[in-house]
Amino acid sequence: ELFKDVVYIMSRSNDMKEEKLFYKFHSDSSRNLPVFQEAFPDTPWIFVYRNPIHIIVSQFKEGKSIAKCVRAKKSPSQQVVDLLLSKKLVSSLSEINTTSPEIFCAATLATYCESALRAATKENSPPSRITRTTFVHYPELPEILLTEIFPQKFGLSISEKQKEIIQSISGMYSKASHGRARPYRDDSDLKEKKATDAIREAVRHLLQKPYEQLLQASSLSSSSSNIGTIHNKNNYNNMMDDDESKYHNDSEL
């Protein structure tokens, strides 16, 4: 109920004609998807993900020790602890602080992916049919917004002018400082070159399987039936991206 109250307060508007609401949550919120689902069981949500190698390279851009995905190393979440123990990468809680930044970062990101996959499995029956959940692979943006998500998932009619605006905004680098906007340039190849063996090994141990599951879930999302319009200002998005996203968001993964 508290979560619903907060959403209501944050969605207040002076425009009485407004009926649709879109929220973007921080990546960490992926672990709390059950709370969202209980509060808004009929509300569609999006989970955007990308190549985990590229994410970790971006996270480490300013230095491993200050990367967002390793900040909780001294007080890790229970999900991270359980994952590292289950993979036998540590044998006790006391060893977690000695894990490499690559392993801890990968474990953190993996818990986001696994939480989203569990949430989707829980709400969709039969499991082969994705309805309220939509998994989106980062390279599909922004085209998938215009061809599938807006018209099919959210039941929105987008004018040609609105499409032009979306394309224009999507072509800009979203992390630039105020007043220093610049065109976005895909740097996937550069990230591949910068990826160390340690990063690739960490991804292999902890992120390869959930990444492949997300790819498979994306194809199921695309083949699912139309879920209609957005109702009662309740439409949510949980994004995974990195710090060099071409879109206007500020999540860490």
PDB file of C-alpha atoms in Angstrom:
ATOM      1  CA  GLU A   1       0.000   0.000   0.000  1.00  0.00           C
ATOM      2  CA  LEU A   2       2.865   2.377   0.758  1.00  0.00           C
ATOM      3  CA  PHE A   3       4.318   1.828  -2.699  1.00  0.00           C
ATOM      4  CA  LYS A   4       0.937   2.513  -4.303  1.00  0.00           C
ATOM      5  CA  ASP A   5       0.598   5.707  -2.279  1.00  0.00           C
ATOM      6  CA  VAL A   6       4.037   6.910  -3.369  1.00  0.00           C
ATOM      7  CA  VAL A   7       3.225   6.221  -7.012  1.00  0.00           C
ATOM      8  CA  TYR A   8      -0.049   8.103  -6.670  1.00  0.00           C
ATOM      9  CA  ILE A   9       1.644  11.149  -5.146  1.00  0.00           C
ATOM     10  CA  MET A  10       4.402  11.194  -7.756  1.00  0.00           C
ATOM     11  CA  SER A  11       1.886  10.883 -10.597  1.00  0.00           C
ATOM     12  CA  ARG A  12      -0.155  13.942  -9.663  1.00  0.00           C
ATOM     13  CA  SER A  13      -0.614  16.320 -12.582  1.00  0.00           C
ATOM     14  CA  ASN A  14      -2.177  19.704 -13.295  1.00  0.00           C
ATOM     15  CA  ASP A  15      -3.451  18.374 -16.611  1.00  0.00           C
ATOM     16  CA  MET A  16      -6.743  16.575 -16.016  1.00  0.00           C
ATOM     17  CA  LYS A  17      -6.540  15.035 -19.493  1.00  0.00           C
ATOM     18  CA  GLU A  18      -3.459  13.016 -18.643  1.00  0.00           C
ATOM     19  CA  GLU A  19      -4.276   9.338 -18.241  1.00  0.00           C
ATOM     20  CA  LYS A  20      -1.006   7.545 -18.967  1.00  0.00           C
ATOM     21  CA  LEU A  21       2.002   7.220 -16.724  1.00  0.00           C
ATOM     22  CA  PHE A  22       5.465   5.850 -17.412  1.00  0.00           C
ATOM     23  CA  TYR A  23       7.971   5.127 -14.645  1.00  0.00           C
ATOM     24  CA  LYS A  24      11.601   4.192 -15.024  1.00  0.00           C
ATOM     25  CA  PHE A  25      13.191   2.420 -12.076  1.00  0.00           C
ATOM     26  CA  HIS A  26      16.822   2.127 -11.112  1.00  0.00           C
ATOM     27  CA  SER A  27      18.362  -1.240 -12.003  1.00  0.00           C
ATOM     28  CA  ASP A  28      18.594  -2.203  -8.337  1.00  0.00           C
ATOM     29  CA  SER A  29      14.808  -2.124  -8.238  1.00  0.00           C
ATOM     30  CA  SER A  30      14.730  -5.285 -10.344  1.00  0.00           C
ATOM     31  CA  ARG A  31      15.174  -7.243  -7.124  1.00  0.00           C
ATOM     32  CA  ASN A  32      11.931  -5.760  -5.809  1.00  0.00           C
ATOM     33  CA  LEU A  33       9.729  -6.605  -8.767  1.00  0.00           C
ATOM     34  CA  PRO A  34       7.430  -8.787  -6.607  1.00  0.00           C
ATOM     35  CA  VAL A  35       6.428  -5.633  -4.693  1.00  0.00           C
ATOM     36  CA  PHE A  36       5.537  -3.907  -7.943  1.00  0.00           C
ATOM     37  CA  GLN A  37       3.622  -6.932  -9.196  1.00  0.00           C
ATOM     38  CA  GLU A  38       1.592  -7.180  -6.001  1.00  0.00           C
ATOM     39  CA  ALA A  39       0.757  -3.476  -6.065  1.00  0.00           C
ATOM     40  CA  PHE A  40      -0.047  -3.311  -9.787  1.00  0.00           C
ATOM     41  CA  PRO A  41      -0.773  -6.842 -11.010  1.00  0.00           C
ATOM     42  CA  ASP A  42      -2.327  -5.727 -14.312  1.00  0.00           C
ATOM     43  CA  THR A  43       0.303  -3.181 -15.296  1.00  0.00           C
ATOM     44  CA  PRO A  44       2.702  -3.978 -18.151  1.00  0.00           C
ATOM     45  CA  TRP A  45       6.432  -3.529 -17.604  1.00  0.00           C
ATOM     46  CA  ILE A  46       9.574  -3.493 -19.727  1.00  0.00           C
ATOM     47  CA  PHE A  47      13.010  -4.832 -18.890  1.00  0.00           C
ATOM     48  CA  VAL A  48      15.806  -3.583 -21.157  1.00  0.00           C
ATOM     49  CA  TYR A  49      19.101  -5.468 -21.158  1.00  0.00           C
ATOM     50  CA  ARG A  50      22.278  -5.606 -23.213  1.00  0.00           C
ATOM     51  CA  ASN A  51      25.470  -7.584 -23.723  1.00  0.00           C
ATOM     52  CA  PRO A  52      26.888  -8.049 -20.195  1.00  0.00           C
ATOM     53  CA  ILE A  53      30.482  -7.739 -21.384  1.00  0.00           C
ATOM     54  CA  HIS A  54      29.738  -4.251 -22.701  1.00  0.00           C
ATOM     55  CA  ILE A  55      28.040  -3.299 -19.442  1.00  0.00           C
ATOM     56  CA  ILE A  56      30.982  -4.287 -17.248  1.00  0.00           C
ATOM     57  CA  VAL A  57      33.494  -2.553 -19.521  1.00  0.00           C
ATOM     58  CA  SER A  58      31.437   0.612 -19.228  1.00  0.00           C
ATOM     59  CA  GLN A  59      31.080   0.213 -15.461  1.00  0.00           C
ATOM     60  CA  PHE A  60      34.846  -0.021 -15.091  1.00  0.00           C
ATOM     61  CA  LYS A  61      35.528   2.967 -17.309  1.00  0.00           C
ATOM     62  CA  GLU A  62      36.477   5.266 -14.419  1.00  0.00           C
ATOM     63  CA  GLY A  63      38.145   2.523 -12.387  1.00  0.00           C
ATOM     64  CA  LYS A  64      37.119  -0.823 -10.948  1.00  0.00           C
ATOM     65  CA  SER A  65      37.188   0.266  -7.330  1.00  0.00           C
ATOM     66  CA  ILE A  66      34.580   2.998  -7.858  1.00  0.00           C
ATOM     67  CA  ALA A  67      32.336   1.143 -10.288  1.00  0.00           C
ATOM     68  CA  LYS A  68      28.672   1.268  -9.293  1.00  0.00           C
ATOM     69  CA  CYS A  69      28.294  -2.489  -9.539  1.00  0.00           C
ATOM     70  CA  VAL A  70      30.939  -3.112  -6.831  1.00  0.00           C
ATOM     71  CA  ARG A  71      29.944  -0.436  -4.329  1.00  0.00           C
ATOM     72  CA  ALA A  72      28.066  -2.921  -2.162  1.00  0.00           C
ATOM     73  CA  LYS A  73      30.995  -5.295  -1.851  1.00  0.00           C
ATOM     74  CA  LYS A  74      31.405  -4.692   1.877  1.00  0.00           C
ATOM     75  CA  SER A  75      27.700  -5.212   2.519  1.00  0.00           C
ATOM     76  CA  PRO A  76      26.409  -7.362  -0.342  1.00  0.00           C
ATOM     77  CA  SER A  77      22.762  -8.184  -0.841  1.00  0.00           C
ATOM     78  CA  GLN A  78      21.555 -11.622   0.124  1.00  0.00           C
ATOM     79  CA  GLN A  79      20.887 -12.377  -3.551  1.00  0.00           C
ATOM     80  CA  VAL A  80      24.537 -11.754  -4.433  1.00  0.00           C
ATOM     81  CA  VAL A  81      25.718 -13.808  -1.484  1.00  0.00           C
ATOM     82  CA  ASP A  82      23.491 -16.740  -2.415  1.00  0.00           C
ATOM     83  CA  LEU A  83      24.568 -16.602  -6.051  1.00  0.00           C
ATOM     84  CA  LEU A  84      28.290 -16.597  -5.281  1.00  0.00           C
ATOM     85  CA  LEU A  85      27.878 -19.451  -2.816  1.00  0.00           C
ATOM     86  CA  SER A  86      25.782 -21.513  -5.222  1.00  0.00           C
ATOM     87  CA  LYS A  87      28.394 -21.079  -7.958  1.00  0.00           C
ATOM     88  CA  LYS A  88      31.102 -22.080  -5.440  1.00  0.00           C
ATOM     89  CA  LEU A  89      32.990 -18.889  -6.184  1.00  0.00           C
ATOM     90  CA  VAL A  90      33.212 -18.339  -2.421  1.00  0.00           C
ATOM     91  CA  SER A  91      32.821 -20.780   0.445  1.00  0.00           C
ATOM     92  CA  SER A  92      31.705 -18.319   3.120  1.00  0.00           C
ATOM     93  CA  LEU A  93      30.370 -14.805   3.582  1.00  0.00           C
ATOM     94  CA  SER A  94      33.745 -13.613   4.818  1.00  0.00           C
ATOM     95  CA  GLU A  95      35.332 -14.418   1.453  1.00  0.00           C
ATOM     96  CA  ILE A  96      33.063 -12.174  -0.588  1.00  0.00           C
ATOM     97  CA  ASN A  97      35.065  -9.047   0.133  1.00  0.00           C
ATOM     98  CA  THR A  98      38.108 -10.732  -1.413  1.00  0.00           C
ATOM     99  CA  THR A  99      36.398 -11.563  -4.720  1.00  0.00           C
ATOM    100  CA  SER A 100      37.608  -9.751  -7.800  1.00  0.00           C
ATOM    101  CA  PRO A 101      35.726  -6.657  -9.003  1.00  0.00           C
ATOM    102  CA  GLU A 102      34.856  -8.561 -12.175  1.00  0.00           C
ATOM    103  CA  ILE A 103      33.227 -11.438 -10.285  1.00  0.00           C
ATOM    104  CA  PHE A 104      31.351  -9.209  -7.856  1.00  0.00           C
ATOM    105  CA  CYS A 105      30.114  -6.903 -10.615  1.00  0.00           C
ATOM    106  CA  ALA A 106      28.953  -9.839 -12.710  1.00  0.00           C
ATOM    107  CA  ALA A 107      27.168 -11.347  -9.708  1.00  0.00           C
ATOM    108  CA  THR A 108      25.399  -8.064  -9.007  1.00  0.00           C
ATOM    109  CA  LEU A 109      24.206  -7.720 -12.589  1.00  0.00           C
ATOM    110  CA  ALA A 110      23.186 -11.370 -12.696  1.00  0.00           C
ATOM    111  CA  THR A 111      20.830 -10.889  -9.734  1.00  0.00           C
ATOM    112  CA  TYR A 112      19.031  -8.152 -11.680  1.00  0.00           C
ATOM    113  CA  CYS A 113      18.560 -10.431 -14.678  1.00  0.00           C
ATOM    114  CA  GLU A 114      17.474 -13.415 -12.644  1.00  0.00           C
ATOM    115  CA  SER A 115      14.999 -11.347 -10.648  1.00  0.00           C
ATOM    116  CA  ALA A 116      13.364 -10.097 -13.836  1.00  0.00           C
ATOM    117  CA  LEU A 117      13.195 -13.590 -15.297  1.00  0.00           C
ATOM    118  CA  ARG A 118      11.616 -14.966 -12.121  1.00  0.00           C
ATOM    119  CA  ALA A 119       9.079 -12.151 -12.078  1.00  0.00           C
ATOM    120  CA  ALA A 120       8.103 -12.837 -15.679  1.00  0.00           C
ATOM    121  CA  THR A 121       7.792 -16.567 -15.063  1.00  0.00           C
ATOM    122  CA  LYS A 122       5.634 -15.973 -12.008  1.00  0.00           C
ATOM    123  CA  GLU A 123       3.074 -13.796 -13.749  1.00  0.00           C
ATOM    124  CA  ASN A 124       2.801 -15.561 -17.090  1.00  0.00           C
ATOM    125  CA  SER A 125       0.868 -18.769 -17.489  1.00  0.00           C
ATOM    126  CA  PRO A 126       1.468 -20.811 -19.499  1.00  0.00           C
ATOM    127  CA  PRO A 127       5.180 -19.877 -19.225  1.00  0.00           C
ATOM    128  CA  SER A 128       5.603 -19.858 -23.007  1.00  0.00           C
ATOM    129  CA  ARG A 129       3.323 -16.847 -23.301  1.00  0.00           C
ATOM    130  CA  ILE A 130       4.702 -13.461 -22.263  1.00  0.00           C
ATOM    131  CA  THR A 131       1.962 -10.893 -21.680  1.00  0.00           C
ATOM    132  CA  ARG A 132       2.525  -8.019 -19.242  1.00  0.00           C
ATOM    133  CA  THR A 133       6.293  -8.503 -19.402  1.00  0.00           C
ATOM    134  CA  THR A 134       8.343  -7.282 -22.346  1.00  0.00           C
ATOM    135  CA  PHE A 135      12.069  -8.021 -22.525  1.00  0.00           C
ATOM    136  CA  VAL A 136      13.907  -5.711 -24.909  1.00  0.00           C
ATOM    137  CA  HIS A 137      17.438  -6.231 -26.180  1.00  0.00           C
ATOM    138  CA  TYR A 138      19.243  -2.890 -26.234  1.00  0.00           C
ATOM    139  CA  PRO A 139      20.274  -2.981 -29.931  1.00  0.00           C
ATOM    140  CA  GLU A 140      16.581  -3.172 -30.858  1.00  0.00           C
ATOM    141  CA  LEU A 141      16.021   0.363 -29.592  1.00  0.00           C
ATOM    142  CA  PRO A 142      14.531   2.711 -30.665  1.00  0.00           C
ATOM    143  CA  GLU A 143      12.914   0.864 -33.588  1.00  0.00           C
ATOM    144  CA  ILE A 144      11.104  -1.662 -31.399  1.00  0.00           C
ATOM    145  CA  LEU A 145       9.402   1.181 -29.529  1.00  0.00           C
ATOM    146  CA  LEU A 146       7.796   2.395 -32.734  1.00  0.00           C
ATOM    147  CA  THR A 147       7.034  -0.931 -34.384  1.00  0.00           C
ATOM    148  CA  GLU A 148       5.981  -3.056 -31.425  1.00  0.00           C
ATOM    149  CA  ILE A 149       5.969  -1.664 -27.904  1.00  0.00           C
ATOM    150  CA  PHE A 150       3.989   1.542 -28.377  1.00  0.00           C
ATOM    151  CA  PRO A 151       1.396   0.258 -30.884  1.00  0.00           C
ATOM    152  CA  GLN A 152       1.102  -3.382 -29.820  1.00  0.00           C
ATOM    153  CA  LYS A 153       2.040  -3.584 -26.145  1.00  0.00           C
ATOM    154  CA  PHE A 154       0.724  -0.223 -24.951  1.00  0.00           C
ATOM    155  CA  GLY A 155      -1.952   0.405 -27.559  1.00  0.00           C
ATOM    156  CA  LEU A 156      -0.623   3.879 -28.336  1.00  0.00           C
ATOM    157  CA  SER A 157      -1.085   5.671 -31.638  1.00  0.00           C
ATOM    158  CA  ILE A 158       2.119   7.535 -32.531  1.00  0.00           C
ATOM    159  CA  SER A 159       1.983  10.319 -35.111  1.00  0.00           C
ATOM    160  CA  GLU A 160       4.701  10.838 -37.705  1.00  0.00           C
ATOM    161  CA  LYS A 161       5.789  13.976 -35.858  1.00  0.00           C
ATOM    162  CA  GLN A 162       6.111  12.045 -32.601  1.00  0.00           C
ATOM    163  CA  LYS A 163       8.121   9.357 -34.382  1.00  0.00           C
ATOM    164  CA  GLU A 164      10.512  12.026 -35.644  1.00  0.00           C
ATOM    165  CA  ILE A 165      10.956  13.376 -32.116  1.00  0.00           C
ATOM    166  CA  ILE A 166      11.656   9.899 -30.728  1.00  0.00           C
ATOM    167  CA  GLN A 167      14.221   9.210 -33.448  1.00  0.00           C
ATOM    168  CA  SER A 168      15.872  12.581 -32.849  1.00  0.00           C
ATOM    169  CA  ILE A 169      16.148  12.127 -29.072  1.00  0.00           C
ATOM    170  CA  SER A 170      17.389   8.561 -29.482  1.00  0.00           C
ATOM    171  CA  GLY A 171      20.252   9.790 -31.590  1.00  0.00           C
ATOM    172  CA  MET A 172      21.744  11.828 -28.764  1.00  0.00           C
ATOM    173  CA  TYR A 173      24.135  10.713 -26.028  1.00  0.00           C
ATOM    174  CA  SER A 174      22.082  10.881 -22.822  1.00  0.00           C
ATOM    175  CA  LYS A 175      24.938  11.097 -20.311  1.00  0.00           C
ATOM    176  CA  ALA A 176      26.486  14.299 -21.594  1.00  0.00           C
ATOM    177  CA  SER A 177      26.712  17.222 -19.183  1.00  0.00           C
ATOM    178  CA  HIS A 178      24.038  19.881 -19.416  1.00  0.00           C
ATOM    179  CA  GLY A 179      24.531  22.006 -22.490  1.00  0.00           C
ATOM    180  CA  ARG A 180      27.006  19.560 -24.031  1.00  0.00           C
ATOM    181  CA  ALA A 181      24.696  17.360 -26.028  1.00  0.00           C
ATOM    182  CA  ARG A 182      26.386  15.280 -28.703  1.00  0.00           C
ATOM    183  CA  PRO A 183      25.333  12.596 -31.164  1.00  0.00           C
ATOM    184  CA  TYR A 184      25.385   9.031 -29.917  1.00  0.00           C
ATOM    185  CA  ARG A 185      27.834   6.665 -31.602  1.00  0.00           C
ATOM    186  CA  ASP A 186      27.650   2.952 -31.065  1.00  0.00           C
ATOM    187  CA  ASP A 187      30.800   1.750 -29.301  1.00  0.00           C
ATOM    188  CA  SER A 188      30.076  -1.972 -29.020  1.00  0.00           C
ATOM    189  CA  ASP A 189      33.152  -2.897 -31.036  1.00  0.00           C
ATOM    190  CA  LEU A 190      35.340  -0.722 -28.819  1.00  0.00           C
ATOM    191  CA  LYS A 191      33.916  -2.339 -25.694  1.00  0.00           C
ATOM    192  CA  GLU A 192      34.667  -5.777 -27.122  1.00  0.00           C
ATOM    193  CA  LYS A 193      38.284  -4.752 -27.643  1.00  0.00           C
ATOM    194  CA  LYS A 194      38.563  -3.361 -24.123  1.00  0.00           C
ATOM    195  CA  ALA A 195      37.059  -6.425 -22.455  1.00  0.00           C
ATOM    196  CA  THR A 196      39.707  -8.264 -20.432  1.00  0.00           C
ATOM    197  CA  ASP A 197      39.943 -11.999 -19.954  1.00  0.00           C
ATOM    198  CA  ALA A 198      38.831 -11.507 -16.358  1.00  0.00           C
ATOM    199  CA  ILE A 199      35.635  -9.771 -17.493  1.00  0.00           C
ATOM    200  CA  ARG A 200      34.870 -12.457 -20.051  1.00  0.00           C
ATOM    201  CA  GLU A 201      35.466 -15.208 -17.505  1.00  0.00           C
ATOM    202  CA  ALA A 202      33.197 -13.530 -14.960  1.00  0.00           C
ATOM    203  CA  VAL A 203      30.455 -13.205 -17.562  1.00  0.00           C
ATOM    204  CA  ARG A 204      30.867 -16.850 -18.534  1.00  0.00           C
ATOM    205  CA  HIS A 205      30.451 -17.969 -14.922  1.00  0.00           C
ATOM    206  CA  LEU A 206      27.603 -15.698 -13.891  1.00  0.00           C
ATOM    207  CA  LEU A 207      25.896 -13.860 -16.724  1.00  0.00           C
ATOM    208  CA  GLN A 208      26.003 -15.978 -19.856  1.00  0.00           C
ATOM    209  CA  LYS A 209      23.042 -18.161 -18.886  1.00  0.00           C
ATOM    210  CA  PRO A 210      20.679 -15.359 -17.784  1.00  0.00           C
ATOM    211  CA  TYR A 211      21.689 -13.313 -20.835  1.00  0.00           C
ATOM    212  CA  GLU A 212      20.745 -16.195 -23.122  1.00  0.00           C
ATOM    213  CA  GLN A 213      17.483 -16.659 -21.211  1.00  0.00           C
ATOM    214  CA  LEU A 214      16.670 -12.985 -21.709  1.00  0.00           C
ATOM    215  CA  LEU A 215      17.348 -13.283 -25.421  1.00  0.00           C
ATOM    216  CA  GLN A 216      14.958 -16.213 -25.579  1.00  0.00           C
ATOM    217  CA  ALA A 217      12.369 -14.358 -23.511  1.00  0.00           C
ATOM    218  CA  SER A 218      12.605 -11.405 -25.902  1.00  0.00           C
ATOM    219  CA  SER A 219      11.502 -13.617 -28.764  1.00  0.00           C
ATOM    220  CA  LEU A 220       8.563 -14.844 -26.667  1.00  0.00           C
ATOM    221  CA  SER A 221       7.640 -11.253 -25.845  1.00  0.00           C
ATOM    222  CA  SER A 222       7.605 -10.373 -29.521  1.00  0.00           C
ATOM    223  CA  SER A 223       5.264 -13.244 -30.358  1.00  0.00           C
ATOM    224  CA  SER A 224       2.785 -12.615 -27.559  1.00  0.00           C
ATOM    225  CA  SER A 225      -0.671 -11.168 -28.002  1.00  0.00           C
ATOM    226  CA  ASN A 226      -1.640  -7.505 -27.775  1.00  0.00           C
ATOM    227  CA  ILE A 227      -2.117  -6.447 -24.156  1.00  0.00           C
ATOM    228  CA  GLY A 228      -4.084  -3.296 -24.985  1.00  0.00           C
ATOM    229  CA  THR A 229      -3.803   0.214 -23.635  1.00  0.00           C
ATOM    230  CA  ILE A 230      -2.113   1.668 -20.600  1.00  0.00           C
ATOM    231  CA  HIS A 231      -4.629   1.947 -17.774  1.00  0.00           C
ATOM    232  CA  ASN A 232      -5.028   4.436 -14.948  1.00  0.00           C
ATOM    233  CA  LYS A 233      -1.646   6.066 -15.249  1.00  0.00           C
ATOM    234  CA  ASN A 234       0.074   2.786 -14.410  1.00  0.00           C
ATOM    235  CA  ASN A 235       2.801   1.841 -16.856  1.00  0.00           C
ATOM    236  CA  TYR A 236       6.220   0.918 -15.657  1.00  0.00           C
ATOM    237  CA  ASN A 237       9.642   0.272 -17.054  1.00  0.00           C
ATOM    238  CA  ASN A 238      12.659  -1.305 -15.461  1.00  0.00           C
ATOM    239  CA  MET A 239      15.742  -0.725 -17.493  1.00  0.00           C
ATOM    240  CA  MET A 240      19.119  -2.349 -17.551  1.00  0.00           C
ATOM    241  CA  ASP A 241      21.673  -0.247 -19.333  1.00  0.00           C
ATOM    242  CA  ASP A 242      25.190   1.019 -18.901  1.00  0.00           C
ATOM    243  CA  ASP A 243      26.625   4.481 -18.359  1.00  0.00           C
ATOM    244  CA  GLU A 244      26.952   5.177 -22.061  1.00  0.00           C
ATOM    245  CA  SER A 245      23.342   4.743 -23.072  1.00  0.00           C
ATOM    246  CA  LYS A 246      22.007   6.565 -26.093  1.00  0.00           C
ATOM    247  CA  TYR A 247      18.685   7.013 -24.336  1.00  0.00           C
ATOM    248  CA  HIS A 248      17.533   9.359 -21.637  1.00  0.00           C
ATOM    249  CA  ASN A 249      17.734   7.276 -18.508  1.00  0.00           C
ATOM    250  CA  ASP A 250      20.021   7.073 -15.519  1.00  0.00           C
ATOM    251  CA  SER A 251      20.019   3.506 -14.344  1.00  0.00           C
ATOM    252  CA  GLU A 252      23.335   1.883 -13.658  1.00  0.00           C
ATOM    253  CA  LEU A 253      23.094  -1.381 -15.575  1.00  0.00           C
TER     254      LEU A 253
END
